[in-house]
Amino acid sequence: MEYQHIVVSVEDRVGILRMNRPDVLNALNRASMEEIVSALEAFDADDAVLCIVVTGNEKAWAAGADITEMADASAMEMLHRDQFARWERMKRIHKPIVGAVSGYALGGGCELAMLCDILIASETAKFGQPEIRIGVIPGGGGTQRLTRIVGKSRAMELVLTGETMSAEEAHRRGLVSRVVPVEVLMDEVMALARRIASQPPLAVRLAKESVLKAYETSLSEGLEFERKNFYLLFASEDQKEGMHAFMERRDPRWQGK
Ligand code: CO8
């Protein structure tokens, strides 16, 4: 498929999606949002891809929804476009998504980052929900996901002032799992993605679903969900292979079955 605003490639069973509107700091217009979600869905359906990496450029992951596209819209137009509901489709991607964030991750860009399963940031990354400064509020999950990650007080500060959070703070608060120099960001992210891609795919899928369930449900329901997924994996050939390979002191050969 031809894309206008993103560049996609596959390397070592990792699908790589690079946002590519550098002139506007990767601002997310409707067309680019559709391309991002469609490309993720295409990777999800592609048996040659086992892990997905999303990235931007050195200066910007994404500086938010495209303001020029929304500025003069009416409430009813926004309702009919319902463009931010597209992001909901990302929740249905089964394969793990690793975000490599450098530069601005603001507004809808920060919300897109929070939809990734793992985030690694460069030292230059800046996260924030600056919508208040242009007369609105986060609309793609910022008030909900950021609050769950950094807590009520800091989320309130960020959302009510529009100030940004450094990569170091994002790491301290658990938004990103690692901060690395910008020159090695993609190497580190690709090494991680390759490690994930070398694991048994069905277990990866159910592990991702189980971790995400922790955001959506009570502890007892989450534990039950996890346990059933654990038992379910005993229907896979990879479980037999993995456990027998361990007992036979050899490397397992995963089939994704
Ligand atoms: N929309 C459209 N254009 C943008 C955006 C944006 N969000 N951000 C930057 N640009 C453009 C600028 O207009 C400029 O274009 P031009 O060269 O033609 O003038 C170009 O990118 C470079 O930007 P700056 O000159 O401003 O670069 P600076 O380095 O001086 O500043 C900033 C960088 C601080 C990031 C600044 O550009 C900025 O404040 N941008 C807006 C950030 C923002 O408010 N984001 C929130 C937008 S609203 C939103 O995201 C609602 C989310 C709802 C859910 C969405 C789900 C996708």
mmCIF file of C-alpha atoms and ligand atoms in Angstrom:
data_model
loop_
_atom_site.group_PDB
_atom_site.id
_atom_site.type_symbol
_atom_site.label_atom_id
_atom_site.label_comp_id
_atom_site.label_asym_id
_atom_site.label_seq_id
_atom_site.Cartn_x
_atom_site.Cartn_y
_atom_site.Cartn_z
ATOM 1 C CA MET A 1 0.000 0.000 0.000
ATOM 2 C CA GLU A 2 1.176 3.540 -0.842
ATOM 3 C CA TYR A 3 1.418 5.988 2.032
ATOM 4 C CA GLN A 4 1.838 9.742 1.848
ATOM 5 C CA HIS A 5 2.618 10.703 5.432
ATOM 6 C CA ILE A 6 4.408 7.672 6.828
ATOM 7 C CA VAL A 7 7.183 5.335 5.707
ATOM 8 C CA VAL A 8 6.942 1.632 6.447
ATOM 9 C CA SER A 9 9.465 -1.166 6.180
ATOM 10 C CA VAL A 10 10.132 -4.636 7.596
ATOM 11 C CA GLU A 11 13.496 -5.671 9.000
ATOM 12 C CA ASP A 12 14.279 -8.853 10.950
ATOM 13 C CA ARG A 13 10.566 -9.599 11.443
ATOM 14 C CA VAL A 14 10.025 -6.118 12.898
ATOM 15 C CA GLY A 15 7.566 -3.789 11.162
ATOM 16 C CA ILE A 16 8.843 -0.215 11.278
ATOM 17 C CA LEU A 17 6.502 2.763 10.897
ATOM 18 C CA ARG A 18 8.105 6.195 10.658
ATOM 19 C CA MET A 19 5.865 9.248 10.808
ATOM 20 C CA ASN A 20 6.991 11.531 8.025
ATOM 21 C CA ARG A 21 5.592 15.066 8.048
ATOM 22 C CA PRO A 22 8.816 16.725 9.201
ATOM 23 C CA ASP A 23 7.791 20.237 8.063
ATOM 24 C CA VAL A 24 5.019 20.322 10.659
ATOM 25 C CA LEU A 25 6.765 18.288 13.359
ATOM 26 C CA ASN A 26 4.714 15.234 12.373
ATOM 27 C CA ALA A 27 1.433 16.930 13.275
ATOM 28 C CA LEU A 28 -1.314 14.355 12.959
ATOM 29 C CA ASN A 29 -3.854 15.288 10.324
ATOM 30 C CA ARG A 30 -6.731 12.988 9.514
ATOM 31 C CA ALA A 31 -4.941 11.418 6.573
ATOM 32 C CA SER A 32 -1.811 10.615 8.568
ATOM 33 C CA MET A 33 -3.818 9.220 11.469
ATOM 34 C CA GLU A 34 -5.670 6.934 9.054
ATOM 35 C CA GLU A 35 -2.385 5.837 7.507
ATOM 36 C CA ILE A 36 -0.824 5.102 10.908
ATOM 37 C CA VAL A 37 -3.731 2.964 12.058
ATOM 38 C CA SER A 38 -4.053 1.199 8.686
ATOM 39 C CA ALA A 39 -0.323 0.429 8.591
ATOM 40 C CA LEU A 40 -0.444 -0.966 12.121
ATOM 41 C CA GLU A 41 -3.383 -3.154 11.133
ATOM 42 C CA ALA A 42 -1.483 -4.321 8.052
ATOM 43 C CA PHE A 43 1.541 -5.256 10.189
ATOM 44 C CA ASP A 44 -0.775 -7.044 12.595
ATOM 45 C CA ALA A 45 -2.147 -9.152 9.743
ATOM 46 C CA ASP A 46 1.304 -9.869 8.261
ATOM 47 C CA ASP A 47 2.773 -13.223 9.371
ATOM 48 C CA ALA A 48 6.279 -11.966 8.521
ATOM 49 C CA VAL A 49 6.007 -9.314 11.265
ATOM 50 C CA LEU A 50 6.228 -10.272 14.937
ATOM 51 C CA CYS A 51 6.832 -6.903 16.604
ATOM 52 C CA ILE A 52 6.139 -3.314 15.549
ATOM 53 C CA VAL A 53 8.231 -0.171 16.024
ATOM 54 C CA VAL A 54 6.745 3.314 15.672
ATOM 55 C CA THR A 55 8.979 6.349 15.451
ATOM 56 C CA GLY A 56 9.259 9.908 14.185
ATOM 57 C CA ASN A 57 12.399 11.932 13.572
ATOM 58 C CA GLU A 58 15.029 13.439 15.828
ATOM 59 C CA LYS A 59 13.127 16.704 16.382
ATOM 60 C CA ALA A 60 9.616 15.332 16.672
ATOM 61 C CA TRP A 61 7.764 12.155 17.444
ATOM 62 C CA ALA A 62 4.535 14.135 16.827
ATOM 63 C CA ALA A 63 3.550 17.634 17.982
ATOM 64 C CA GLY A 64 -0.127 16.778 18.291
ATOM 65 C CA ALA A 65 -3.203 16.780 16.153
ATOM 66 C CA ASP A 66 -2.924 19.115 13.153
ATOM 67 C CA ILE A 67 -4.218 22.416 14.481
ATOM 68 C CA THR A 68 -4.706 23.943 11.030
ATOM 69 C CA GLU A 69 -7.140 21.185 10.150
ATOM 70 C CA MET A 70 -9.280 21.706 13.256
ATOM 71 C CA ALA A 71 -9.093 25.441 13.887
ATOM 72 C CA ASP A 72 -12.285 26.419 12.043
ATOM 73 C CA ALA A 73 -14.276 23.227 12.474
ATOM 74 C CA SER A 74 -17.656 23.317 14.201
ATOM 75 C CA ALA A 75 -18.510 20.982 17.070
ATOM 76 C CA MET A 76 -20.825 19.049 14.764
ATOM 77 C CA GLU A 77 -18.083 18.686 12.156
ATOM 78 C CA MET A 78 -15.740 17.366 14.850
ATOM 79 C CA LEU A 79 -18.450 14.968 16.004
ATOM 80 C CA HIS A 80 -19.062 13.685 12.481
ATOM 81 C CA ARG A 81 -15.350 13.363 11.705
ATOM 82 C CA ASP A 82 -14.835 11.617 15.057
ATOM 83 C CA GLN A 83 -11.205 11.440 14.004
ATOM 84 C CA PHE A 84 -9.795 10.635 17.405
ATOM 85 C CA ALA A 85 -11.915 7.478 17.656
ATOM 86 C CA ARG A 86 -9.492 6.017 15.108
ATOM 87 C CA TRP A 87 -6.953 5.695 17.871
ATOM 88 C CA GLU A 88 -9.288 3.173 19.499
ATOM 89 C CA ARG A 89 -8.458 0.795 16.646
ATOM 90 C CA MET A 90 -4.876 0.744 17.938
ATOM 91 C CA LYS A 91 -6.116 -1.000 21.065
ATOM 92 C CA ARG A 92 -7.000 -3.998 18.930
ATOM 93 C CA ILE A 93 -3.487 -4.529 17.544
ATOM 94 C CA HIS A 94 -2.281 -7.901 18.872
ATOM 95 C CA LYS A 95 1.429 -7.525 18.200
ATOM 96 C CA PRO A 96 3.583 -5.523 20.615
ATOM 97 C CA ILE A 97 4.232 -1.907 19.619
ATOM 98 C CA VAL A 98 7.475 -0.286 20.743
ATOM 99 C CA GLY A 99 7.613 3.510 20.477
ATOM 100 C CA ALA A 100 10.971 5.192 19.820
ATOM 101 C CA VAL A 101 10.375 8.765 20.937
ATOM 102 C CA SER A 102 12.692 11.662 20.196
ATOM 103 C CA GLY A 103 11.811 15.360 20.387
ATOM 104 C CA TYR A 104 8.228 16.568 20.783
ATOM 105 C CA ALA A 105 5.542 14.129 21.883
ATOM 106 C CA LEU A 106 2.733 16.581 22.526
ATOM 107 C CA GLY A 107 -1.050 16.472 22.608
ATOM 108 C CA GLY A 108 -2.255 13.735 20.287
ATOM 109 C CA GLY A 109 1.404 12.782 19.877
ATOM 110 C CA CYS A 110 1.736 12.081 23.585
ATOM 111 C CA GLU A 111 -1.541 10.162 23.408
ATOM 112 C CA LEU A 112 -0.229 8.110 20.502
ATOM 113 C CA ALA A 113 2.919 7.355 22.497
ATOM 114 C CA MET A 114 0.825 6.176 25.439
ATOM 115 C CA LEU A 115 -0.972 3.736 23.133
ATOM 116 C CA CYS A 116 2.334 1.995 22.466
ATOM 117 C CA ASP A 117 3.122 -0.997 24.665
ATOM 118 C CA ILE A 118 6.700 0.010 25.465
ATOM 119 C CA LEU A 119 8.310 3.439 25.125
ATOM 120 C CA ILE A 120 11.993 4.192 24.830
ATOM 121 C CA ALA A 121 12.927 7.868 24.691
ATOM 122 C CA SER A 122 15.940 9.813 23.570
ATOM 123 C CA GLU A 123 17.356 12.398 25.960
ATOM 124 C CA THR A 124 15.688 15.109 23.876
ATOM 125 C CA ALA A 125 12.151 13.767 24.186
ATOM 126 C CA LYS A 126 9.525 16.105 25.623
ATOM 127 C CA PHE A 127 6.110 14.863 26.643
ATOM 128 C CA GLY A 128 3.056 16.984 27.322
ATOM 129 C CA GLN A 129 -0.601 17.754 26.828
ATOM 130 C CA PRO A 130 -0.516 21.427 25.776
ATOM 131 C CA GLU A 131 -4.116 21.554 24.479
ATOM 132 C CA ILE A 132 -5.159 23.978 27.241
ATOM 133 C CA ARG A 133 -2.993 26.625 25.570
ATOM 134 C CA ILE A 134 -5.080 26.509 22.418
ATOM 135 C CA GLY A 135 -8.417 26.530 24.228
ATOM 136 C CA VAL A 136 -9.222 22.821 24.404
ATOM 137 C CA ILE A 137 -8.347 19.725 26.434
ATOM 138 C CA PRO A 138 -6.778 16.369 25.487
ATOM 139 C CA GLY A 139 -9.160 14.412 23.279
ATOM 140 C CA GLY A 140 -7.333 11.183 22.516
ATOM 141 C CA GLY A 141 -6.919 9.720 25.990
ATOM 142 C CA GLY A 142 -4.520 12.191 27.632
ATOM 143 C CA THR A 143 -6.577 12.898 30.731
ATOM 144 C CA GLN A 144 -7.102 9.182 31.326
ATOM 145 C CA ARG A 145 -3.856 7.445 30.348
ATOM 146 C CA LEU A 146 -1.466 10.133 31.604
ATOM 147 C CA THR A 147 -3.279 10.187 34.960
ATOM 148 C CA ARG A 148 -3.002 6.433 35.330
ATOM 149 C CA ILE A 149 0.734 6.611 34.599
ATOM 150 C CA VAL A 150 2.002 9.700 36.445
ATOM 151 C CA GLY A 151 -0.739 10.098 39.057
ATOM 152 C CA LYS A 152 -3.438 12.717 39.550
ATOM 153 C CA SER A 153 -1.371 15.610 40.823
ATOM 154 C CA ARG A 154 1.298 15.643 38.096
ATOM 155 C CA ALA A 155 -1.255 14.879 35.374
ATOM 156 C CA MET A 156 -3.324 17.856 36.560
ATOM 157 C CA GLU A 157 -0.257 20.107 36.436
ATOM 158 C CA LEU A 158 0.632 19.007 32.924
ATOM 159 C CA VAL A 159 -2.921 19.175 31.585
ATOM 160 C CA LEU A 160 -3.810 22.467 33.316
ATOM 161 C CA THR A 161 -0.607 24.348 32.415
ATOM 162 C CA GLY A 162 0.339 22.695 29.137
ATOM 163 C CA GLU A 163 3.947 22.475 30.317
ATOM 164 C CA THR A 164 6.127 19.651 29.089
ATOM 165 C CA MET A 165 7.880 16.859 30.942
ATOM 166 C CA SER A 166 11.498 15.938 30.150
ATOM 167 C CA ALA A 167 12.615 12.470 29.111
ATOM 168 C CA GLU A 168 14.329 12.062 32.468
ATOM 169 C CA GLU A 169 11.113 12.849 34.353
ATOM 170 C CA ALA A 170 9.104 10.629 32.027
ATOM 171 C CA HIS A 171 11.476 7.823 32.932
ATOM 172 C CA ARG A 172 11.321 8.534 36.664
ATOM 173 C CA ARG A 173 7.520 8.456 36.547
ATOM 174 C CA GLY A 174 7.315 5.238 34.536
ATOM 175 C CA LEU A 175 6.020 6.660 31.259
ATOM 176 C CA VAL A 176 9.081 5.368 29.387
ATOM 177 C CA SER A 177 11.168 2.370 30.287
ATOM 178 C CA ARG A 178 14.529 3.808 29.245
ATOM 179 C CA VAL A 179 16.229 7.022 28.114
ATOM 180 C CA VAL A 180 19.133 6.731 25.690
ATOM 181 C CA PRO A 181 21.259 9.141 23.627
ATOM 182 C CA VAL A 182 19.491 10.116 20.426
ATOM 183 C CA GLU A 183 22.223 8.567 18.232
ATOM 184 C CA VAL A 184 21.509 5.089 19.574
ATOM 185 C CA LEU A 185 17.725 5.323 19.984
ATOM 186 C CA MET A 186 16.815 3.249 16.935
ATOM 187 C CA ASP A 187 19.574 0.689 17.595
ATOM 188 C CA GLU A 188 18.319 0.150 21.142
ATOM 189 C CA VAL A 189 14.691 -0.022 20.065
ATOM 190 C CA MET A 190 15.443 -2.417 17.218
ATOM 191 C CA ALA A 191 17.479 -4.656 19.526
ATOM 192 C CA LEU A 192 14.528 -4.802 21.914
ATOM 193 C CA ALA A 193 12.032 -5.389 19.093
ATOM 194 C CA ARG A 194 14.177 -8.219 17.711
ATOM 195 C CA ARG A 195 14.324 -9.824 21.165
ATOM 196 C CA ILE A 196 10.535 -9.674 21.419
ATOM 197 C CA ALA A 197 10.185 -10.998 17.842
ATOM 198 C CA SER A 198 12.286 -14.030 18.794
ATOM 199 C CA GLN A 199 9.815 -15.109 21.509
ATOM 200 C CA PRO A 200 6.901 -17.515 20.887
ATOM 201 C CA PRO A 201 4.245 -15.374 19.132
ATOM 202 C CA LEU A 202 1.155 -16.820 20.816
ATOM 203 C CA ALA A 203 2.630 -16.321 24.283
ATOM 204 C CA VAL A 204 3.656 -12.783 23.293
ATOM 205 C CA ARG A 205 0.108 -12.046 22.190
ATOM 206 C CA LEU A 206 -1.507 -13.372 25.352
ATOM 207 C CA ALA A 207 1.126 -11.724 27.562
ATOM 208 C CA LYS A 208 0.396 -8.347 25.943
ATOM 209 C CA GLU A 209 -3.364 -8.836 26.351
ATOM 210 C CA SER A 210 -2.911 -9.816 29.979
ATOM 211 C CA VAL A 211 -0.724 -6.834 30.884
ATOM 212 C CA LEU A 212 -3.143 -4.429 29.163
ATOM 213 C CA LYS A 213 -6.016 -5.982 31.093
ATOM 214 C CA ALA A 214 -4.457 -4.562 34.258
ATOM 215 C CA TYR A 215 -5.563 -1.108 33.042
ATOM 216 C CA GLU A 216 -9.127 -2.127 32.391
ATOM 217 C CA THR A 217 -10.282 -4.307 35.230
ATOM 218 C CA SER A 218 -10.221 -5.246 38.917
ATOM 219 C CA LEU A 219 -7.303 -7.244 40.331
ATOM 220 C CA SER A 220 -9.336 -10.431 40.792
ATOM 221 C CA GLU A 221 -10.757 -10.306 37.255
ATOM 222 C CA GLY A 222 -7.295 -9.537 35.897
ATOM 223 C CA LEU A 223 -5.787 -12.496 37.743
ATOM 224 C CA GLU A 224 -8.473 -14.778 36.378
ATOM 225 C CA PHE A 225 -7.902 -13.452 32.841
ATOM 226 C CA GLU A 226 -4.160 -14.083 33.199
ATOM 227 C CA ARG A 227 -4.666 -17.588 34.582
ATOM 228 C CA LYS A 228 -7.014 -18.600 31.748
ATOM 229 C CA ASN A 229 -4.537 -17.270 29.181
ATOM 230 C CA PHE A 230 -1.801 -19.270 30.908
ATOM 231 C CA TYR A 231 -3.885 -22.459 30.633
ATOM 232 C CA LEU A 232 -4.846 -21.615 27.038
ATOM 233 C CA LEU A 233 -1.201 -21.658 25.992
ATOM 234 C CA PHE A 234 -1.107 -25.384 26.830
ATOM 235 C CA ALA A 235 -3.138 -25.819 23.627
ATOM 236 C CA SER A 236 -0.166 -24.488 21.650
ATOM 237 C CA GLU A 237 2.644 -26.494 20.115
ATOM 238 C CA ASP A 238 5.050 -23.788 21.209
ATOM 239 C CA GLN A 239 4.330 -24.511 24.883
ATOM 240 C CA LYS A 240 5.243 -28.182 24.372
ATOM 241 C CA GLU A 241 8.306 -27.177 22.361
ATOM 242 C CA GLY A 242 9.433 -24.580 24.906
ATOM 243 C CA MET A 243 9.136 -26.846 27.933
ATOM 244 C CA HIS A 244 10.664 -29.882 26.205
ATOM 245 C CA ALA A 245 13.528 -27.803 24.797
ATOM 246 C CA PHE A 246 14.231 -26.642 28.351
ATOM 247 C CA MET A 247 14.295 -30.234 29.626
ATOM 248 C CA GLU A 248 16.448 -31.366 26.708
ATOM 249 C CA ARG A 249 18.849 -28.425 27.227
ATOM 250 C CA ARG A 250 18.425 -27.108 23.667
ATOM 251 C CA ASP A 251 17.119 -23.918 22.048
ATOM 252 C CA PRO A 252 13.406 -23.953 21.242
ATOM 253 C CA ARG A 253 12.122 -23.589 17.674
ATOM 254 C CA TRP A 254 8.929 -21.526 17.701
ATOM 255 C CA GLN A 255 6.218 -22.070 15.110
ATOM 256 C CA GLY A 256 3.550 -19.689 16.314
ATOM 257 C CA LYS A 257 1.181 -22.654 16.630
HETATM 258 N N1 CO8 B 1 -0.438 21.315 14.072
HETATM 259 C C1 CO8 B 1 -0.109 21.918 12.917
HETATM 260 N N2 CO8 B 1 1.113 22.432 12.667
HETATM 261 C C2 CO8 B 1 2.047 22.312 13.636
HETATM 262 C C3 CO8 B 1 1.770 21.693 14.868
HETATM 263 C C4 CO8 B 1 0.460 21.170 15.074
HETATM 264 N N3 CO8 B 1 0.113 20.530 16.190
HETATM 265 N N4 CO8 B 1 2.887 21.741 15.640
HETATM 266 C C5 CO8 B 1 3.825 22.347 14.888
HETATM 267 N N5 CO8 B 1 3.322 22.705 13.699
HETATM 268 C C6 CO8 B 1 4.021 23.395 12.598
HETATM 269 C C7 CO8 B 1 4.194 24.880 12.870
HETATM 270 O O1 CO8 B 1 3.018 25.608 12.519
HETATM 271 C C8 CO8 B 1 5.359 25.207 11.978
HETATM 272 O O2 CO8 B 1 4.911 25.313 10.646
HETATM 273 P P1 CO8 B 1 5.464 26.497 9.714
HETATM 274 O O3 CO8 B 1 6.949 26.227 9.581
HETATM 275 O O4 CO8 B 1 4.713 26.329 8.444
HETATM 276 O O5 CO8 B 1 5.189 27.774 10.442
HETATM 277 C C9 CO8 B 1 6.207 23.944 12.055
HETATM 278 O O6 CO8 B 1 5.345 22.905 12.507
HETATM 279 C C10 CO8 B 1 7.354 24.057 13.045
HETATM 280 O O7 CO8 B 1 6.804 24.458 14.278
HETATM 281 P P2 CO8 B 1 7.355 25.723 15.119
HETATM 282 O O8 CO8 B 1 7.908 26.750 14.202
HETATM 283 O O9 CO8 B 1 6.277 26.156 16.052
HETATM 284 O O10 CO8 B 1 8.562 25.017 15.894
HETATM 285 P P3 CO8 B 1 9.158 25.403 17.304
HETATM 286 O O11 CO8 B 1 10.361 24.551 17.469
HETATM 287 O O12 CO8 B 1 9.277 26.879 17.425
HETATM 288 O O13 CO8 B 1 8.036 24.941 18.380
HETATM 289 C C11 CO8 B 1 6.420 23.424 19.357
HETATM 290 C C12 CO8 B 1 7.732 23.593 18.536
HETATM 291 C C13 CO8 B 1 6.625 23.947 20.768
HETATM 292 C C14 CO8 B 1 6.102 21.949 19.366
HETATM 293 C C15 CO8 B 1 5.296 24.238 18.660
HETATM 294 O O14 CO8 B 1 5.279 23.918 17.292
HETATM 295 C C16 CO8 B 1 3.936 23.948 19.213
HETATM 296 O O15 CO8 B 1 3.578 24.442 20.265
HETATM 297 N N6 CO8 B 1 3.097 23.158 18.491
HETATM 298 C C17 CO8 B 1 1.749 22.873 18.874
HETATM 299 C C18 CO8 B 1 1.696 21.846 19.989
HETATM 300 C C19 CO8 B 1 0.264 21.589 20.401
HETATM 301 O O16 CO8 B 1 -0.444 22.467 20.813
HETATM 302 N N7 CO8 B 1 -0.185 20.321 20.281
HETATM 303 C C20 CO8 B 1 -1.514 19.948 20.630
HETATM 304 C C21 CO8 B 1 -2.417 20.032 19.443
HETATM 305 S S1 CO8 B 1 -4.113 19.706 19.836
HETATM 306 C C22 CO8 B 1 -4.186 18.044 20.030
HETATM 307 O O17 CO8 B 1 -3.235 17.333 19.846
HETATM 308 C C23 CO8 B 1 -5.524 17.489 20.406
HETATM 309 C C24 CO8 B 1 -5.374 15.989 20.547
HETATM 310 C C25 CO8 B 1 -6.671 15.315 20.412
HETATM 311 C C26 CO8 B 1 -6.428 13.838 20.123
HETATM 312 C C27 CO8 B 1 -5.642 13.637 18.858
HETATM 313 C C28 CO8 B 1 -5.420 12.206 18.518
HETATM 314 C C29 CO8 B 1 -4.428 12.217 17.344
#
